[in-house]
Short mmCIF file of C-alpha atoms in Angstrom, two decimals:
data_model
loop_
_atom_site.label_atom_id
_atom_site.label_comp_id
_atom_site.label_asym_id
_atom_site.label_seq_id
_atom_site.Cartn_x
_atom_site.Cartn_y
_atom_site.Cartn_z
CA MET A 21 0.40 0.10 -0.11
CA ALA A 22 0.98 3.04 -0.85
CA ALA A 23 3.03 5.66 2.50
CA THR A 24 0.47 9.42 2.34
CA GLN A 25 2.39 11.86 2.96
CA GLU A 26 2.32 12.39 6.38
CA GLU A 27 3.98 8.83 6.78
CA ILE A 28 6.50 9.96 3.80
CA VAL A 29 7.58 13.27 5.85
CA GLU A 30 8.01 10.81 9.12
CA GLY A 31 10.14 8.00 7.30
CA LEU A 32 12.05 10.74 5.83
CA ALA A 33 12.69 12.69 9.32
CA GLU A 34 13.92 8.93 11.26
CA ILE A 35 16.20 8.34 7.83
CA VAL A 36 18.37 12.42 8.32
CA ASN A 37 18.24 11.39 12.11
CA GLU A 38 20.10 8.36 11.56
CA ILE A 39 22.08 9.83 8.95
CA ALA A 40 22.82 13.62 9.78
CA GLY A 41 21.80 13.19 14.00
CA ILE A 42 19.22 16.39 13.40
CA PRO A 43 16.34 16.28 15.64
CA VAL A 44 13.24 14.23 13.66
CA GLU A 45 10.66 17.97 15.04
CA ASP A 46 13.28 19.78 12.95
CA VAL A 47 12.71 17.78 9.77
CA GLN A 48 9.81 19.34 8.29
CA LEU A 49 8.23 19.78 4.68
CA ASP A 50 9.76 23.14 3.99
CA LYS A 51 13.69 22.65 5.13
CA SER A 52 16.20 22.39 2.92
CA PHE A 53 18.29 19.32 2.97
CA THR A 54 21.71 21.07 2.71
CA ASP A 55 20.92 24.48 4.09
CA ASP A 56 18.73 23.23 6.55
CA LEU A 57 19.50 20.05 7.84
CA ASP A 58 23.31 19.08 7.49
CA VAL A 59 23.05 16.34 5.05
CA ASP A 60 25.61 17.07 2.19
CA SER A 61 25.89 16.05 -1.58
CA LEU A 62 27.16 12.67 -0.29
CA SER A 63 25.40 12.00 2.82
CA MET A 64 22.14 13.21 0.45
CA VAL A 65 23.35 9.56 -1.31
CA GLU A 66 22.68 8.31 1.71
CA VAL A 67 19.54 9.39 1.91
CA VAL A 68 17.95 8.47 -1.27
CA VAL A 69 19.48 5.19 -0.90
CA ALA A 70 17.35 4.66 2.42
CA ALA A 71 14.36 6.51 0.83
CA GLU A 72 14.14 3.92 -1.76
CA GLU A 73 14.13 1.09 -0.04
CA ARG A 74 12.11 2.45 2.64
CA PHE A 75 9.64 3.67 0.62
CA ASP A 76 9.80 0.97 -2.55
CA VAL A 77 11.09 4.00 -5.43
CA LYS A 78 13.70 4.16 -7.78
CA ILE A 79 15.51 7.84 -7.59
CA PRO A 80 17.98 7.95 -10.75
CA ASP A 81 20.27 9.55 -9.97
CA GLU A 82 19.30 12.94 -12.58
CA ASP A 83 16.01 13.70 -10.38
CA VAL A 84 18.22 13.58 -7.36
CA LYS A 85 19.54 17.33 -7.77
CA ASN A 86 16.25 18.91 -8.47
CA LEU A 87 15.03 17.16 -4.32
CA LYS A 88 16.13 20.85 -2.61
CA THR A 89 13.50 19.82 0.67
CA VAL A 90 11.83 17.50 2.76
CA GLY A 91 8.60 18.50 0.27
CA ASP A 92 10.26 18.11 -2.94
CA ALA A 93 11.12 14.34 -2.33
CA THR A 94 7.56 13.70 -0.29
CA ASP A 95 5.39 14.63 -3.82
CA TYR A 96 8.48 12.57 -6.10
CA ILE A 97 7.86 9.71 -3.77
CA LEU A 98 4.11 10.27 -3.81
CA LYS A 99 4.07 10.28 -7.41
CA HIS A 100 6.61 7.42 -8.17
CA GLN A 101 6.12 4.92 -5.37
CA ALA A 102 4.89 1.83 -6.83
CA MET B 25 67.20 33.22 15.95
CA SER B 26 66.61 32.86 12.12
CA PRO B 27 63.06 31.48 10.60
CA THR B 28 65.12 28.39 9.66
CA ASN B 29 66.53 27.29 12.77
CA ARG B 30 63.43 27.84 14.92
CA THR B 31 63.10 26.52 18.78
CA VAL B 32 60.07 23.77 18.75
CA VAL B 33 58.79 22.77 21.88
CA VAL B 34 55.47 19.97 23.34
CA THR B 35 52.57 22.37 24.50
CA GLY B 36 50.24 19.50 24.37
CA ILE B 37 49.40 15.80 24.29
CA GLY B 38 46.48 13.32 23.62
CA ALA B 39 45.95 9.61 23.07
CA THR B 40 43.81 6.67 22.77
CA THR B 41 44.94 3.73 23.47
CA PRO B 42 44.60 -0.09 24.93
CA LEU B 43 45.88 1.39 28.07
CA GLY B 44 43.34 4.14 28.77
CA GLY B 45 41.14 6.05 26.81
CA ASP B 46 43.08 9.54 27.46
CA VAL B 47 46.90 10.83 29.28
CA ALA B 48 46.50 9.96 32.17
CA SER B 49 45.40 6.54 31.98
CA PHE B 50 47.21 5.34 29.84
CA TRP B 51 50.50 6.60 31.40
CA GLU B 52 49.32 4.85 34.51
CA ALA B 53 48.93 1.81 33.06
CA LEU B 54 51.95 2.58 31.44
CA VAL B 55 53.09 3.00 34.70
CA ALA B 56 52.13 0.20 36.40
CA GLY B 57 53.25 -1.77 33.92
CA LYS B 58 49.37 -3.40 33.03
CA SER B 59 48.98 -5.39 29.85
CA GLY B 60 46.41 -4.72 27.09
CA VAL B 61 46.22 -7.24 25.32
CA SER B 62 43.96 -9.43 25.07
CA LEU B 63 41.66 -12.66 23.48
CA LEU B 64 39.48 -12.00 20.35
CA GLU B 65 36.12 -12.64 21.22
CA GLN B 66 34.26 -11.60 17.87
CA ASP B 67 32.43 -14.07 16.37
CA TRP B 68 35.24 -13.74 13.32
CA ALA B 69 38.54 -14.71 15.05
CA ALA B 70 37.46 -17.93 15.75
CA GLU B 71 39.65 -19.74 13.72
CA LEU B 72 42.21 -18.29 13.18
CA PRO B 73 45.54 -18.63 14.31
CA VAL B 74 45.80 -15.21 15.48
CA ARG B 75 43.22 -14.23 18.38
CA ILE B 76 44.99 -11.96 20.57
CA ALA B 77 45.05 -8.38 20.01
CA ALA B 78 45.34 -5.45 22.09
CA GLN B 79 42.19 -3.43 21.27
CA ILE B 80 41.19 -0.16 22.56
CA ALA B 81 40.51 0.80 25.94
CA VAL B 82 37.33 3.06 25.43
CA GLU B 83 35.62 3.02 22.30
CA PRO B 84 35.15 5.62 19.95
CA SER B 85 30.92 5.87 19.63
CA GLU B 86 31.31 6.26 23.61
CA ILE B 87 33.05 9.88 22.59
CA LEU B 88 32.01 11.26 18.85
CA PRO B 89 28.89 11.88 17.93
CA ARG B 90 27.05 9.17 15.91
CA PRO B 91 26.84 10.86 12.40
CA GLN B 92 30.54 11.88 12.40
CA ALA B 93 31.81 9.09 13.48
CA ARG B 94 29.89 7.54 11.26
CA LYS B 95 31.53 9.41 8.17
CA LEU B 96 34.69 8.47 9.68
CA ASP B 97 37.04 5.34 9.67
CA ARG B 98 38.29 4.03 12.06
CA SER B 99 41.28 5.55 12.11
CA ALA B 100 39.54 9.29 11.40
CA GLN B 101 37.95 8.29 14.33
CA PHE B 102 41.17 7.50 17.23
CA ALA B 103 42.96 10.80 15.61
CA LEU B 104 39.90 12.96 16.19
CA ILE B 105 39.90 12.19 19.19
CA ALA B 106 43.62 12.50 20.61
CA ALA B 107 43.95 15.30 18.59
CA GLN B 108 40.68 17.91 20.03
CA GLN B 109 42.66 15.83 23.97
CA ALA B 110 45.84 17.33 22.09
CA TRP B 111 44.76 20.82 21.42
CA LYS B 112 42.33 21.26 24.43
CA ASP B 113 45.65 20.22 27.02
CA ALA B 114 47.24 23.26 25.02
CA GLY B 115 44.95 25.18 26.51
CA PHE B 116 42.86 26.01 22.86
CA THR B 117 38.84 26.84 23.37
CA ALA B 118 38.29 25.94 20.01
CA LYS B 119 39.23 25.91 16.66
CA ALA B 120 42.22 28.01 14.88
CA GLY B 121 41.08 31.44 14.31
CA GLU B 122 38.00 31.32 16.51
CA ASP B 123 40.36 30.61 19.15
CA GLN B 124 42.60 34.06 18.70
CA SER B 125 45.91 33.09 20.23
CA ALA B 126 46.21 30.60 16.95
CA ASN B 127 45.92 31.88 13.40
CA PRO B 128 44.61 28.66 11.98
CA ASP B 129 46.97 30.27 8.81
CA ARG B 130 50.06 29.98 10.68
CA VAL B 131 48.89 26.28 11.65
CA GLY B 132 49.17 22.52 10.62
CA ALA B 133 48.08 18.63 10.50
CA VAL B 134 50.25 15.82 10.17
CA ILE B 135 48.48 12.28 10.90
CA ALA B 136 49.71 9.65 9.38
CA SER B 137 49.13 5.74 9.25
CA GLY B 138 50.33 3.07 8.07
CA ILE B 139 48.06 1.63 6.26
CA GLY B 140 44.66 3.84 5.97
CA GLY B 141 41.06 3.01 6.07
CA VAL B 142 41.38 -0.50 6.38
CA THR B 143 39.04 -1.77 7.23
CA THR B 144 36.37 0.42 5.83
CA LEU B 145 37.45 -0.56 2.29
CA LEU B 146 37.30 -4.41 2.97
CA ASP B 147 33.75 -3.96 5.07
CA GLN B 148 32.46 -1.96 2.22
CA TYR B 149 33.76 -4.73 -0.36
CA ASP B 150 31.94 -7.19 1.87
CA VAL B 151 28.36 -4.65 1.76
CA LEU B 152 29.06 -4.23 -2.48
CA LYS B 153 29.27 -8.69 -2.61
CA GLU B 154 26.98 -8.90 -0.71
CA LYS B 155 23.84 -6.18 -0.76
CA GLY B 156 24.67 -4.12 -4.28
CA VAL B 157 26.33 -1.98 -5.94
CA ARG B 158 23.83 0.55 -4.66
CA ARG B 159 24.03 -0.04 -0.86
CA VAL B 160 28.57 0.88 -1.01
CA SER B 161 27.76 4.53 1.13
CA PRO B 162 29.30 7.48 -0.92
CA HIS B 163 31.15 8.13 1.89
CA THR B 164 33.93 5.21 1.04
CA VAL B 165 36.62 7.41 -0.44
CA PRO B 166 37.53 9.91 2.07
CA MET B 167 36.85 7.84 4.84
CA LEU B 168 39.47 4.92 3.14
CA MET B 169 41.95 7.70 2.29
CA PRO B 170 45.46 7.66 4.54
CA ASN B 171 45.22 11.68 4.50
CA SER B 172 41.32 11.19 5.99
CA PRO B 173 42.64 11.34 9.40
CA ALA B 174 45.02 14.23 8.68
CA ALA B 175 42.47 16.43 6.65
CA ASN B 176 39.73 15.36 8.82
CA VAL B 177 41.81 15.96 12.66
CA GLY B 178 42.65 20.12 10.00
CA ILE B 179 38.87 20.95 9.17
CA GLU B 180 37.95 20.17 13.31
CA LEU B 181 40.42 22.30 13.96
CA GLY B 182 41.24 24.83 11.51
CA ALA B 183 44.56 24.21 10.02
CA ARG B 184 45.15 25.67 6.48
CA ALA B 185 49.39 25.85 6.56
CA GLY B 186 49.54 22.74 5.30
CA VAL B 187 48.18 19.09 6.25
CA HIS B 188 50.27 15.73 5.43
CA THR B 189 50.33 12.78 5.96
CA PRO B 190 53.86 10.66 5.31
CA VAL B 191 53.52 6.85 5.35
CA SER B 192 55.73 4.30 5.95
CA ALA B 193 54.37 1.99 7.71
CA CYS B 194 55.27 1.33 11.52
CA ALA B 195 57.30 4.36 11.37
CA SER B 196 54.50 6.29 9.92
CA GLY B 197 53.57 8.49 13.14
CA ALA B 198 57.31 9.52 14.51
CA GLU B 199 57.84 10.65 10.48
CA ALA B 200 55.20 12.59 10.84
CA ILE B 201 55.92 14.57 13.96
CA GLY B 202 59.07 14.73 12.67
CA TYR B 203 57.74 16.11 9.69
CA ALA B 204 56.10 19.11 11.75
CA ILE B 205 59.02 19.74 13.75
CA GLU B 206 60.78 20.97 10.54
CA MET B 207 57.38 22.60 9.76
CA ILE B 208 58.12 24.86 12.63
CA ARG B 209 61.81 24.95 12.39
CA THR B 210 61.43 26.72 8.78
CA GLY B 211 58.79 28.89 9.70
CA ARG B 212 56.18 27.36 8.08
CA ALA B 213 53.82 26.57 10.62
CA ASP B 214 54.00 28.45 14.65
CA VAL B 215 51.41 25.47 16.03
CA VAL B 216 51.25 22.00 14.06
CA VAL B 217 49.27 19.31 15.62
CA ALA B 218 50.80 15.70 15.09
CA GLY B 219 51.39 12.14 15.26
CA GLY B 220 49.60 8.95 14.24
CA THR B 221 46.58 6.43 14.60
CA GLU B 222 46.06 2.57 13.90
CA ALA B 223 42.57 0.79 13.29
CA ALA B 224 43.57 -2.65 11.93
CA ILE B 225 42.44 -5.35 14.00
CA HIS B 226 40.37 -6.99 11.20
CA PRO B 227 41.09 -10.77 10.16
CA LEU B 228 42.34 -9.83 6.78
CA PRO B 229 45.56 -7.54 7.95
CA ILE B 230 45.63 -10.19 11.18
CA VAL B 231 46.13 -13.07 8.76
CA ALA B 232 47.86 -11.36 6.43
CA PHE B 233 50.91 -10.10 9.53
CA GLY B 234 49.41 -13.94 10.71
CA ASN B 235 50.98 -15.19 7.52
CA MET B 236 54.61 -13.40 6.84
CA MET B 237 55.36 -14.58 10.42
CA ALA B 238 55.44 -11.50 12.37
CA MET B 239 53.27 -12.12 15.09
CA SER B 240 52.98 -13.82 17.93
CA LYS B 241 51.15 -16.73 17.89
CA ASN B 242 50.80 -17.35 21.69
CA ASN B 243 46.22 -17.33 22.07
CA ASP B 244 46.56 -19.21 24.62
CA ASP B 245 49.05 -16.41 27.48
CA PRO B 246 46.85 -13.95 25.35
CA GLN B 247 48.86 -10.35 28.34
CA GLY B 248 52.21 -12.43 28.10
CA ALA B 249 52.49 -12.94 23.74
CA SER B 250 54.07 -9.38 23.59
CA ARG B 251 57.44 -9.61 25.16
CA PRO B 252 60.43 -7.85 23.81
CA TYR B 253 64.08 -8.82 24.12
CA ASP B 254 62.75 -12.38 26.04
CA SER B 255 64.35 -15.36 24.42
CA GLY B 256 60.92 -16.49 23.96
CA ARG B 257 59.58 -13.95 21.90
CA ASP B 258 57.65 -14.88 18.78
CA GLY B 259 56.68 -11.36 16.78
CA PHE B 260 54.58 -8.55 18.12
CA VAL B 261 50.52 -8.69 18.83
CA LEU B 262 48.28 -5.89 16.79
CA GLY B 263 47.63 -3.02 18.53
CA GLU B 264 44.90 0.31 17.47
CA GLY B 265 45.17 3.48 18.38
CA ALA B 266 46.33 7.04 18.16
CA GLY B 267 48.41 8.89 19.72
CA VAL B 268 48.16 13.05 19.11
CA ILE B 269 51.04 15.82 20.48
CA VAL B 270 50.95 20.13 19.55
CA LEU B 271 53.81 21.07 18.90
CA GLU B 272 54.85 24.95 18.60
CA SER B 273 57.45 27.28 18.05
CA GLU B 274 59.08 27.89 21.57
CA GLU B 275 58.51 31.56 21.26
CA HIS B 276 54.80 31.58 19.93
CA ALA B 277 54.12 29.75 23.32
CA LYS B 278 55.76 31.73 25.13
CA ALA B 279 54.33 34.56 23.99
CA ARG B 280 50.63 33.21 24.59
CA GLY B 281 52.25 32.20 28.11
CA ALA B 282 51.55 27.71 27.50
CA ARG B 283 52.45 25.39 29.96
CA ILE B 284 55.71 24.09 27.83
CA TYR B 285 56.00 20.27 28.24
CA VAL B 286 59.43 19.64 26.20
CA GLU B 287 61.76 20.06 23.62
CA ALA B 288 61.39 18.00 20.73
CA VAL B 289 64.78 18.58 19.75
CA GLY B 290 65.03 16.99 16.28
CA GLN B 291 65.37 13.44 14.70
CA GLY B 292 67.33 11.16 12.46
CA ILE B 293 65.79 9.49 9.56
CA SER B 294 67.92 7.09 7.20
CA ALA B 295 66.99 4.59 5.31
CA ASP B 296 67.94 0.47 5.34
CA ALA B 297 67.69 0.21 1.50
CA HIS B 298 68.43 -4.12 2.04
CA HIS B 299 64.92 -5.83 1.93
CA ILE B 300 60.90 -4.99 2.06
CA THR B 301 60.56 -6.17 5.29
CA GLN B 302 63.33 -7.49 7.19
CA PRO B 303 65.32 -4.77 8.98
CA GLU B 304 69.71 -4.27 8.28
CA PRO B 305 70.68 -7.13 10.60
CA SER B 306 73.79 -5.13 11.59
CA GLY B 307 71.94 -2.28 13.19
CA ASN B 308 73.21 0.37 10.23
CA GLY B 309 70.22 1.56 9.03
CA ILE B 310 69.29 2.31 12.57
CA ALA B 311 72.46 3.52 13.24
CA HIS B 312 73.23 5.60 9.90
CA ALA B 313 69.94 8.00 11.54
CA LEU B 314 71.12 8.22 15.11
CA GLN B 315 73.96 9.83 13.40
CA ASN B 316 71.95 11.98 11.68
CA LEU B 317 69.89 13.28 15.12
CA LEU B 318 73.69 13.18 17.11
CA ASP B 319 74.68 15.38 13.34
CA ASN B 320 71.21 17.54 13.07
CA THR B 321 70.80 18.90 15.90
CA ASP B 322 72.81 20.03 19.71
CA LEU B 323 72.06 16.91 20.96
CA LYS B 324 75.01 15.38 23.22
CA PRO B 325 74.56 11.40 23.96
CA ALA B 326 75.31 12.20 27.27
CA GLU B 327 71.45 13.61 28.81
CA ILE B 328 69.88 10.81 26.72
CA VAL B 329 69.08 8.97 29.21
CA HIS B 330 66.28 6.98 28.02
CA VAL B 331 65.27 5.43 24.77
CA ASN B 332 61.85 4.11 23.91
CA ALA B 333 63.07 1.28 21.46
CA HIS B 334 60.86 0.59 19.17
CA ALA B 335 61.30 -3.19 20.22
CA THR B 336 58.33 -5.42 18.84
CA SER B 337 58.90 -8.62 20.07
CA THR B 338 60.01 -9.77 16.66
CA PRO B 339 63.22 -11.83 17.03
CA GLN B 340 65.41 -9.58 15.16
CA GLY B 341 64.30 -6.46 15.13
CA ASP B 342 64.66 -6.18 18.53
CA VAL B 343 68.78 -6.56 18.51
CA ALA B 344 69.05 -4.62 15.67
CA GLU B 345 67.92 -1.76 17.07
CA ILE B 346 70.55 -2.14 19.88
CA LYS B 347 73.31 -2.86 18.01
CA ALA B 348 72.46 -0.01 15.65
CA LEU B 349 72.49 2.15 19.44
CA ARG B 350 75.67 0.51 20.24
CA LYS B 351 77.03 1.40 17.52
CA VAL B 352 76.75 4.69 17.71
CA PHE B 353 76.76 5.19 21.13
CA GLY B 354 79.26 2.91 22.13
CA ASP B 355 79.24 3.28 26.44
CA ASP B 356 77.06 5.77 27.01
CA VAL B 357 74.07 3.23 26.22
CA ASP B 358 74.88 2.31 29.64
CA HIS B 359 73.09 4.88 31.53
CA MET B 360 69.93 4.91 29.09
CA ALA B 361 67.00 3.14 30.89
CA ILE B 362 65.54 1.47 27.76
CA SER B 363 61.46 0.95 27.51
CA ALA B 364 59.77 -1.31 25.22
CA THR B 365 56.63 -0.26 25.79
CA LYS B 366 55.26 -2.18 23.56
CA SER B 367 55.00 -5.08 25.67
CA MET B 368 52.24 -3.53 27.05
CA THR B 369 50.61 -1.30 24.01
CA GLY B 370 51.00 -4.32 21.92
CA HIS B 371 52.50 -2.82 18.44
CA LEU B 372 50.19 0.25 17.41
CA LEU B 373 51.64 -0.23 13.76
CA GLY B 374 51.83 3.77 12.35
CA GLY B 375 49.76 4.58 15.40
CA ALA B 376 53.11 3.39 17.48
CA GLY B 377 55.27 6.81 16.60
CA GLY B 378 52.38 8.81 17.90
CA ILE B 379 51.77 6.70 21.81
CA GLU B 380 55.00 6.35 22.25
CA THR B 381 55.68 10.10 21.85
CA VAL B 382 53.01 10.45 24.19
CA ALA B 383 54.79 7.73 27.08
CA SER B 384 58.55 9.12 25.47
CA ILE B 385 56.89 12.46 26.88
CA LEU B 386 55.24 11.51 29.68
CA ALA B 387 58.67 10.09 31.20
CA LEU B 388 61.02 13.15 30.57
CA VAL B 389 58.06 15.37 32.68
CA ASN B 390 57.14 12.83 35.40
CA ARG B 391 61.31 11.39 35.11
CA THR B 392 59.99 7.42 35.32
CA ALA B 393 61.07 5.61 32.89
CA PRO B 394 58.22 2.59 32.29
CA PRO B 395 58.85 -0.86 32.78
CA THR B 396 59.23 -4.17 29.72
CA ILE B 397 56.80 -6.14 30.98
CA ASN B 398 57.07 -9.86 30.22
CA LEU B 399 61.37 -10.08 30.12
CA ASP B 400 62.13 -13.38 31.90
CA GLU B 401 64.82 -13.86 30.06
CA LEU B 402 67.27 -11.34 28.43
CA ASP B 403 68.60 -12.38 25.27
CA PRO B 404 71.82 -12.39 25.24
CA GLU B 405 72.38 -10.31 22.42
CA VAL B 406 70.60 -7.35 24.37
CA ASN B 407 73.25 -6.15 26.34
CA ALA B 408 71.74 -3.07 27.01
CA ASP B 409 70.44 -1.45 30.46
CA VAL B 410 65.87 -2.81 29.45
CA VAL B 411 64.75 -1.53 32.49
CA ARG B 412 62.52 -4.43 33.43
CA GLY B 413 59.68 -5.58 35.29
CA GLU B 414 59.02 -1.46 37.65
CA ALA B 415 59.32 1.82 35.99
CA ARG B 416 62.34 3.39 37.17
CA GLN B 417 63.26 6.73 38.38
CA LEU B 418 64.93 8.49 35.65
CA PRO B 419 67.67 11.17 36.81
CA GLU B 420 67.43 14.73 37.76
CA GLY B 421 68.86 17.87 35.51
CA GLN B 422 69.40 18.21 32.40
CA ILE B 423 67.91 15.18 30.01
CA ALA B 424 66.80 13.95 26.73
CA VAL B 425 64.54 10.93 25.70
CA LEU B 426 65.05 9.42 21.89
CA ASN B 427 61.69 7.79 21.06
CA ASP B 428 62.67 4.99 17.59
CA SER B 429 60.55 3.61 14.97
CA PHE B 430 61.51 1.96 12.27
CA GLY B 431 58.87 0.42 9.99
CA PHE B 432 58.39 -1.80 6.58
CA GLY B 433 60.36 -0.38 3.68
CA GLY B 434 63.37 -0.21 5.71
CA HIS B 435 62.29 3.09 7.47
CA ASN B 436 64.12 4.09 10.16
CA VAL B 437 63.30 7.79 12.52
CA VAL B 438 64.31 8.39 15.23
CA LEU B 439 62.54 11.70 17.59
CA ALA B 440 64.17 12.96 20.65
CA PHE B 441 62.67 15.51 23.07
CA ARG B 442 64.41 17.23 26.40
CA THR B 443 63.55 18.92 29.28
CA VAL B 444 63.45 22.34 29.53
#
């Protein structure tokens, strides 16, 4: 069953917490991964791989650069999840 | 004094070792003659011919924040912990620049490792085989590169005068400190954080060293396995950890009112050009390094009262070093208290020069030579005054210590420190 927007944000928050140590409550739709959440370009690759597994979605490398905020990633996953 | 001949001093020390997670606990255990060697309880060790090692006393995960630790190879974690201790010990309250007593453009970092991020390399290869391409960590390259500990320490402390990683196997840590002394002496930097780190307790390095017949296989008596100078020695015991010091020009240290531990007198370097793993048996290569030390500094043999020997507990190496000391210093060796601290710490490879420099500095400051443990029957070829069993007091007055480090490849590095 496809995940809801709320479930995706919650999942991304857990992933970002694991990788960058940011408290889960700080991971909100309007937050930028690099500017607000201490996720650099290498850690972003980890976030993407973890999100792919968790939400059963493929995020090709060329799409990763468009995922600037948690909202961008959430929309992408909503649209593309299997 | 000209900028190319500046006096260099030590103002900070840090260590995380098999004997203790900081300098105080490390020194206490060294003087007490404790062994840091234990049986490897990990599942992977069960079938190995060598199942002993000197494992770190305090796991880095207890100290470093998890998001930072997971992007660092274990060798860089050790280095960062030891460097942070040394930096704080030197009296700096924040990274260079934020603490205005250190100008980042005049601060360097030289941290070496003999093998680099070997556990990251091997673990990520396992990930590739078992879980596939996508799961290999994007942090793999910056974790496994040998300059990673130096680069991470440099970033953490704001070192912009230059960050370096000399690699010379088991002489690496000492070579890093020697390099740092030269950076300051020649005026490239005022403050340099320097030392060595190693984290190679993993089945592949253990099996590989074991197949070279270089390691002790005394699994039945882990604490008695590392026995430098003893007639029954059968190889070294692998250890892990890091030792890092803060070196500074005397002028800079005095201007900021820093506590000065000792003077870093200088270094002697040579190469055997003999064999890729075996030491030149007559000790000529090592003697050349010792002679270079005397020729390039104002050190006098009469003031050397203590030697922290390389002495890894291998049959050939231990004797070659003593022969070299005799060749260069003659009867002066008789007043040198020789300690083989690897009898307690195991052999930290590229980290050895780091923790043994810390031990050498503390020996001067406390005027105490740590013991060599497990020395039941002195090898008759070792005609020198080895400190056996218990620590020994060192004389009053101006005294100096040598810290010897030698590495596969025939690298010989001797460092000298002196009381101030």
